[in-house]
Tab-separated table of C-alpha atoms in Angstrom:
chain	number	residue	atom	x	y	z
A	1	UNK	CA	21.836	-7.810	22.695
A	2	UNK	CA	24.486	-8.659	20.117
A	3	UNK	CA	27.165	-6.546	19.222
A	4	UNK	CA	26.361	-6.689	15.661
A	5	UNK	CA	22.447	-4.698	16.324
A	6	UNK	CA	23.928	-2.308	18.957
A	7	UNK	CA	26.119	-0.722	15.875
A	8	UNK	CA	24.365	2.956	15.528
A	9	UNK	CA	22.470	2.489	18.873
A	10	UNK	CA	18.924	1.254	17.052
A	11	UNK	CA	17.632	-1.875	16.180
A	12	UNK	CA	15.540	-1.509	13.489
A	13	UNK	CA	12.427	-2.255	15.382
A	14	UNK	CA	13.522	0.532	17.444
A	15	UNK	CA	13.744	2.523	14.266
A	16	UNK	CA	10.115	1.782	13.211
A	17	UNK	CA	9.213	2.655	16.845
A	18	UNK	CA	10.685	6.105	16.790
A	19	UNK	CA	9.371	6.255	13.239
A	20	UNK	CA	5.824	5.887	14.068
A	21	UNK	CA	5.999	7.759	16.878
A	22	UNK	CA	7.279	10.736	15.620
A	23	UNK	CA	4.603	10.520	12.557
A	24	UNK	CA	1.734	9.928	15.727
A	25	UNK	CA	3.123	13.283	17.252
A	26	UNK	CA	3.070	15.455	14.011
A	27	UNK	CA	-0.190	14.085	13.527
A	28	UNK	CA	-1.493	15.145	16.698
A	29	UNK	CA	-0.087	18.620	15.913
A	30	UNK	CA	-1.373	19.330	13.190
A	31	UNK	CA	-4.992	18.144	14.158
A	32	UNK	CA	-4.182	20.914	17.032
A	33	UNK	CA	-3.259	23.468	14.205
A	34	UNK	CA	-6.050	22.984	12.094
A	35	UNK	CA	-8.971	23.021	14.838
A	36	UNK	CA	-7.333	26.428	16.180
A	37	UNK	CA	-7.523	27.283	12.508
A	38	UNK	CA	-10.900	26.652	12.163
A	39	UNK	CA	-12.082	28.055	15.697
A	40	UNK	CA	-10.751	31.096	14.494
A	41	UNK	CA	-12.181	31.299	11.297
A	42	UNK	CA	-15.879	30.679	12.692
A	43	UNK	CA	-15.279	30.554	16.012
A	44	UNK	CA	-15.039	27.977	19.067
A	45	UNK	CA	-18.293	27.081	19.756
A	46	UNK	CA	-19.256	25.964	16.358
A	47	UNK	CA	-16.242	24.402	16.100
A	48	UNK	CA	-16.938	21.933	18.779
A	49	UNK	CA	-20.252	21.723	17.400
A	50	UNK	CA	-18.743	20.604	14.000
A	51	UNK	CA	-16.514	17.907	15.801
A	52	UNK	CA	-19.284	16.521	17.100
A	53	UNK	CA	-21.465	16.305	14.175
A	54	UNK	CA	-18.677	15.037	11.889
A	55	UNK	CA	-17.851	12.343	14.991
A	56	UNK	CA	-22.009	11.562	14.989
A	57	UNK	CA	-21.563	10.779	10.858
A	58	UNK	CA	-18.751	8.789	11.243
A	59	UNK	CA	-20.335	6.675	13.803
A	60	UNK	CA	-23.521	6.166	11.376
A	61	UNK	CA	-20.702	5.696	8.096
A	62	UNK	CA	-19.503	3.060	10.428
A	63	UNK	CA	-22.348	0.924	11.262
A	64	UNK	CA	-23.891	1.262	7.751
A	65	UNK	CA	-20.648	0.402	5.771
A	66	UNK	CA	-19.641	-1.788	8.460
A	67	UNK	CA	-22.920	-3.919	8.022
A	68	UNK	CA	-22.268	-4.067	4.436
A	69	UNK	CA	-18.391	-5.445	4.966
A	70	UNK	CA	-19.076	-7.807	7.582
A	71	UNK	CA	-22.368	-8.842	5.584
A	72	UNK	CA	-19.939	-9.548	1.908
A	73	UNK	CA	-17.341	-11.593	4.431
A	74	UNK	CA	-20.060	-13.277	6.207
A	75	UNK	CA	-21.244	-14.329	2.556
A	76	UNK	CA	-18.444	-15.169	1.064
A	77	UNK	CA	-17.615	-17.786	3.937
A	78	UNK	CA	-20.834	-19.571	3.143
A	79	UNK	CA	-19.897	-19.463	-0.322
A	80	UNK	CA	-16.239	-21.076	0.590
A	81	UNK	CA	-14.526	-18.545	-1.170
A	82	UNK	CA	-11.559	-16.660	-0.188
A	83	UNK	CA	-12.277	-12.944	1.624
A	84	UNK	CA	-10.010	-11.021	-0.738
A	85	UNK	CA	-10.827	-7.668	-1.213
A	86	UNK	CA	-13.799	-7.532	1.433
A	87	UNK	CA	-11.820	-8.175	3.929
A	88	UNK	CA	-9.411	-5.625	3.213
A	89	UNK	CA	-12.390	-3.378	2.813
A	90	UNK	CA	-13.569	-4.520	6.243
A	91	UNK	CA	-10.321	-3.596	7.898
A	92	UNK	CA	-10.633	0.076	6.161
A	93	UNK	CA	-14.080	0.490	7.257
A	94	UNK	CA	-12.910	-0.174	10.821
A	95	UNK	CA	-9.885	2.862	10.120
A	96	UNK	CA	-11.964	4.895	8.714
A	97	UNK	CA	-14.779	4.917	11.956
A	98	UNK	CA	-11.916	5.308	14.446
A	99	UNK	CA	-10.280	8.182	12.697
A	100	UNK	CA	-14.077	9.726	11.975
A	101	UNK	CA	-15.028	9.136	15.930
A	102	UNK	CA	-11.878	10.475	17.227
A	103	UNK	CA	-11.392	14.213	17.466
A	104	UNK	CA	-9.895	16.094	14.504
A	105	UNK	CA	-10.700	17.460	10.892
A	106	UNK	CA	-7.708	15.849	8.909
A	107	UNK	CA	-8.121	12.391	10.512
A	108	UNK	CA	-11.833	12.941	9.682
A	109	UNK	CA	-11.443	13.741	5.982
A	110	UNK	CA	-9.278	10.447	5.869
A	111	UNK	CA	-11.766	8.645	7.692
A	112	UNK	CA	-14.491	9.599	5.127
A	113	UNK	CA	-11.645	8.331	2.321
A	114	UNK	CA	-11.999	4.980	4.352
A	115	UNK	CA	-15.628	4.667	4.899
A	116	UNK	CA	-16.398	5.967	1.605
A	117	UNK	CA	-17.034	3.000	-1.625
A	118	UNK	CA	-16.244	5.611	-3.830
A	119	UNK	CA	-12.907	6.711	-2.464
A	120	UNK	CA	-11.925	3.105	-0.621
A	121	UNK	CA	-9.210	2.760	-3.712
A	122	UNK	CA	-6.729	5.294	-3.329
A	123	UNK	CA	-6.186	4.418	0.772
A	124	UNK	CA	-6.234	0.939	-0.521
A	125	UNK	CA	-3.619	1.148	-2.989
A	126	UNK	CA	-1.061	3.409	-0.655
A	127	UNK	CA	-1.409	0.817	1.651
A	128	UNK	CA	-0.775	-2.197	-0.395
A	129	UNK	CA	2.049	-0.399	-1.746
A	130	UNK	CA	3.245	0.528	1.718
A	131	UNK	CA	3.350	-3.239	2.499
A	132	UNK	CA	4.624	-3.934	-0.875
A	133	UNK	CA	7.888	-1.903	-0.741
A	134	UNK	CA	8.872	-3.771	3.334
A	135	UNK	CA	7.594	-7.334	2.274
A	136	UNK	CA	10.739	-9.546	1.673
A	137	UNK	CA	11.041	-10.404	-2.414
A	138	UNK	CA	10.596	-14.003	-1.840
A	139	UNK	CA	7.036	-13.269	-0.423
A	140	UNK	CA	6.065	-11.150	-3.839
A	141	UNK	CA	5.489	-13.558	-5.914
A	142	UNK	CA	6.847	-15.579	-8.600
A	143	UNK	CA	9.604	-14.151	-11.349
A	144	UNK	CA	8.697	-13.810	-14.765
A	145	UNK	CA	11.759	-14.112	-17.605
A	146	UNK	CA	11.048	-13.887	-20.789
A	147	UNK	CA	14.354	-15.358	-23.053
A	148	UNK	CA	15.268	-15.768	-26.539
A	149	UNK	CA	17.950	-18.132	-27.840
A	150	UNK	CA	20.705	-16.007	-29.886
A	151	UNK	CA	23.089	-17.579	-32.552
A	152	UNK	CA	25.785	-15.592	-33.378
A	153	UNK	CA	23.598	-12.289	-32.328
A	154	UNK	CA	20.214	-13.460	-34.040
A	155	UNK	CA	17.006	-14.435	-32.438
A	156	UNK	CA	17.026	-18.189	-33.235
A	157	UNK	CA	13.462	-20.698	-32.356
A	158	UNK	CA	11.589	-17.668	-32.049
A	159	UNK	CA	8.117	-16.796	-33.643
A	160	UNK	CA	8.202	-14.597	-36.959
A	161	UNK	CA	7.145	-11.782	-34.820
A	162	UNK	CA	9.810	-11.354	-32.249
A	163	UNK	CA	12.898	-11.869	-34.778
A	164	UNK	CA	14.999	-8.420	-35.607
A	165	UNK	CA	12.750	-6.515	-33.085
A	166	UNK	CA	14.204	-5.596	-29.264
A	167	UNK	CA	12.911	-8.403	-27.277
A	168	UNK	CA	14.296	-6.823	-23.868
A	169	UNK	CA	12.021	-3.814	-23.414
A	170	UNK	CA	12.541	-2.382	-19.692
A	171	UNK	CA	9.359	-0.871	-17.878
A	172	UNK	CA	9.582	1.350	-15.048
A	173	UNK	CA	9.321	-2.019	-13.191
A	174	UNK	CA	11.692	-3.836	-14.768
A	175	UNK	CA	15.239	-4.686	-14.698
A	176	UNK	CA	17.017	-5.921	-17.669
A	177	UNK	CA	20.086	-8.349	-17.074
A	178	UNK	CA	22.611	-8.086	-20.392
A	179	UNK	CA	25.151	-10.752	-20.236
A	180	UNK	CA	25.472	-14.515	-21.690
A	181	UNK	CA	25.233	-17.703	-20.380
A	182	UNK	CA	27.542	-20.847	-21.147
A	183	UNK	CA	27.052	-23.929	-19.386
A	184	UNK	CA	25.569	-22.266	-16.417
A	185	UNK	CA	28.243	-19.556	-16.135
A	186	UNK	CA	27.461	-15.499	-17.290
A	187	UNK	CA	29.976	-14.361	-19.515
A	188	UNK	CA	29.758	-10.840	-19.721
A	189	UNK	CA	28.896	-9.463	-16.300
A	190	UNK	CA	25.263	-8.549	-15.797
A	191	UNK	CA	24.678	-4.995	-16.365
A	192	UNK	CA	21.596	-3.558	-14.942
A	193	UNK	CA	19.745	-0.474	-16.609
């Protein structure tokens, strides 16, 4: 191991490791929690009973929606065109019947957000934005800028409708960089805001 990973005693692989399996653990605990919860509230023997059904619908939510996923990927194949989305969708289908077949009312609930058409986006977009936020920037795409040539502090070879308005108008997503450029040198340091 090099010197230079052993500083703080993780890698960060080791990191993710721990991360995941602390987040696996509280899981697990509070699947525990809520089926004493509920065996409490109408007692133990319906509560098995109710694992058991909800673990018998997931397993039908599975093949049905399952059939459908693998049926759009099959087609698209034949059609040469790329999986996009139903693959994506396949891959949540597949969550969601693991988390509906296992034991457990919370990993049921987001099973049924899985297996569900109707409620497929919102698991979809935390998880693209999960992957999002740890992909390196060079794998997200292409940069947009959008510059305007100044002279002397006006907006020169510009269309009528961008002259005297702000050009530069920062998003929550954005960045803008304030500086100059002369001969491929920034005068004024870039500012970020």
């Amino acid at each position: 191991m090099a010197m230079g990973s052993a500083i703080g005693g993780h890698t960060p692989r080791r990191r993710a490791s721990s991360r995941w399996r602390t987040a696996v653990g509280l899981g697990a605990l509070a699947e525990v929690v809520v089926f004493v919860l509920v065996a409490s509230w109408i007692g133990v023997g319906w509560t098995l009973l109710l694992a058991l059904a909800t673990s018998a619908l997931g397993g039908l939510l599975l093949a049905r929606q399952g059939t459908r996923a693998l049926t759009e990927l099959r087609l698209r194949a034949e059609e040469h065109r790329a999986p996009g989305r139903a693959l994506g969708d396949a891959g949540l289908v597949a969550l969601g019947g693991l988390l509906m077949v296992l034991p457990g009312f919370i990993g049921d609930v987001l099973g049924l957000m899985c297996l569900l058409p109707g409620t497929r986006a919102l698991p979809r977009a935390l998880i693209a934005r999960g992957i999002a936020h740890r992909l390196p920037a060079r794998w997200l795409g292409p940069v947009r800028v959008q510059a305007t040539r100044t002279v002397d502090g006006t907006v020169a070879d510009a269309p009528s409708d961008v002259r005297g308005t702000d050009v530069y108008r920062a998003g929550p997503a954005h960045r803008v960089i304030e500086g100059r450029v002369v001969e491929g040198e920034v005068e004024d340091g870039p500012t970020g805001r």
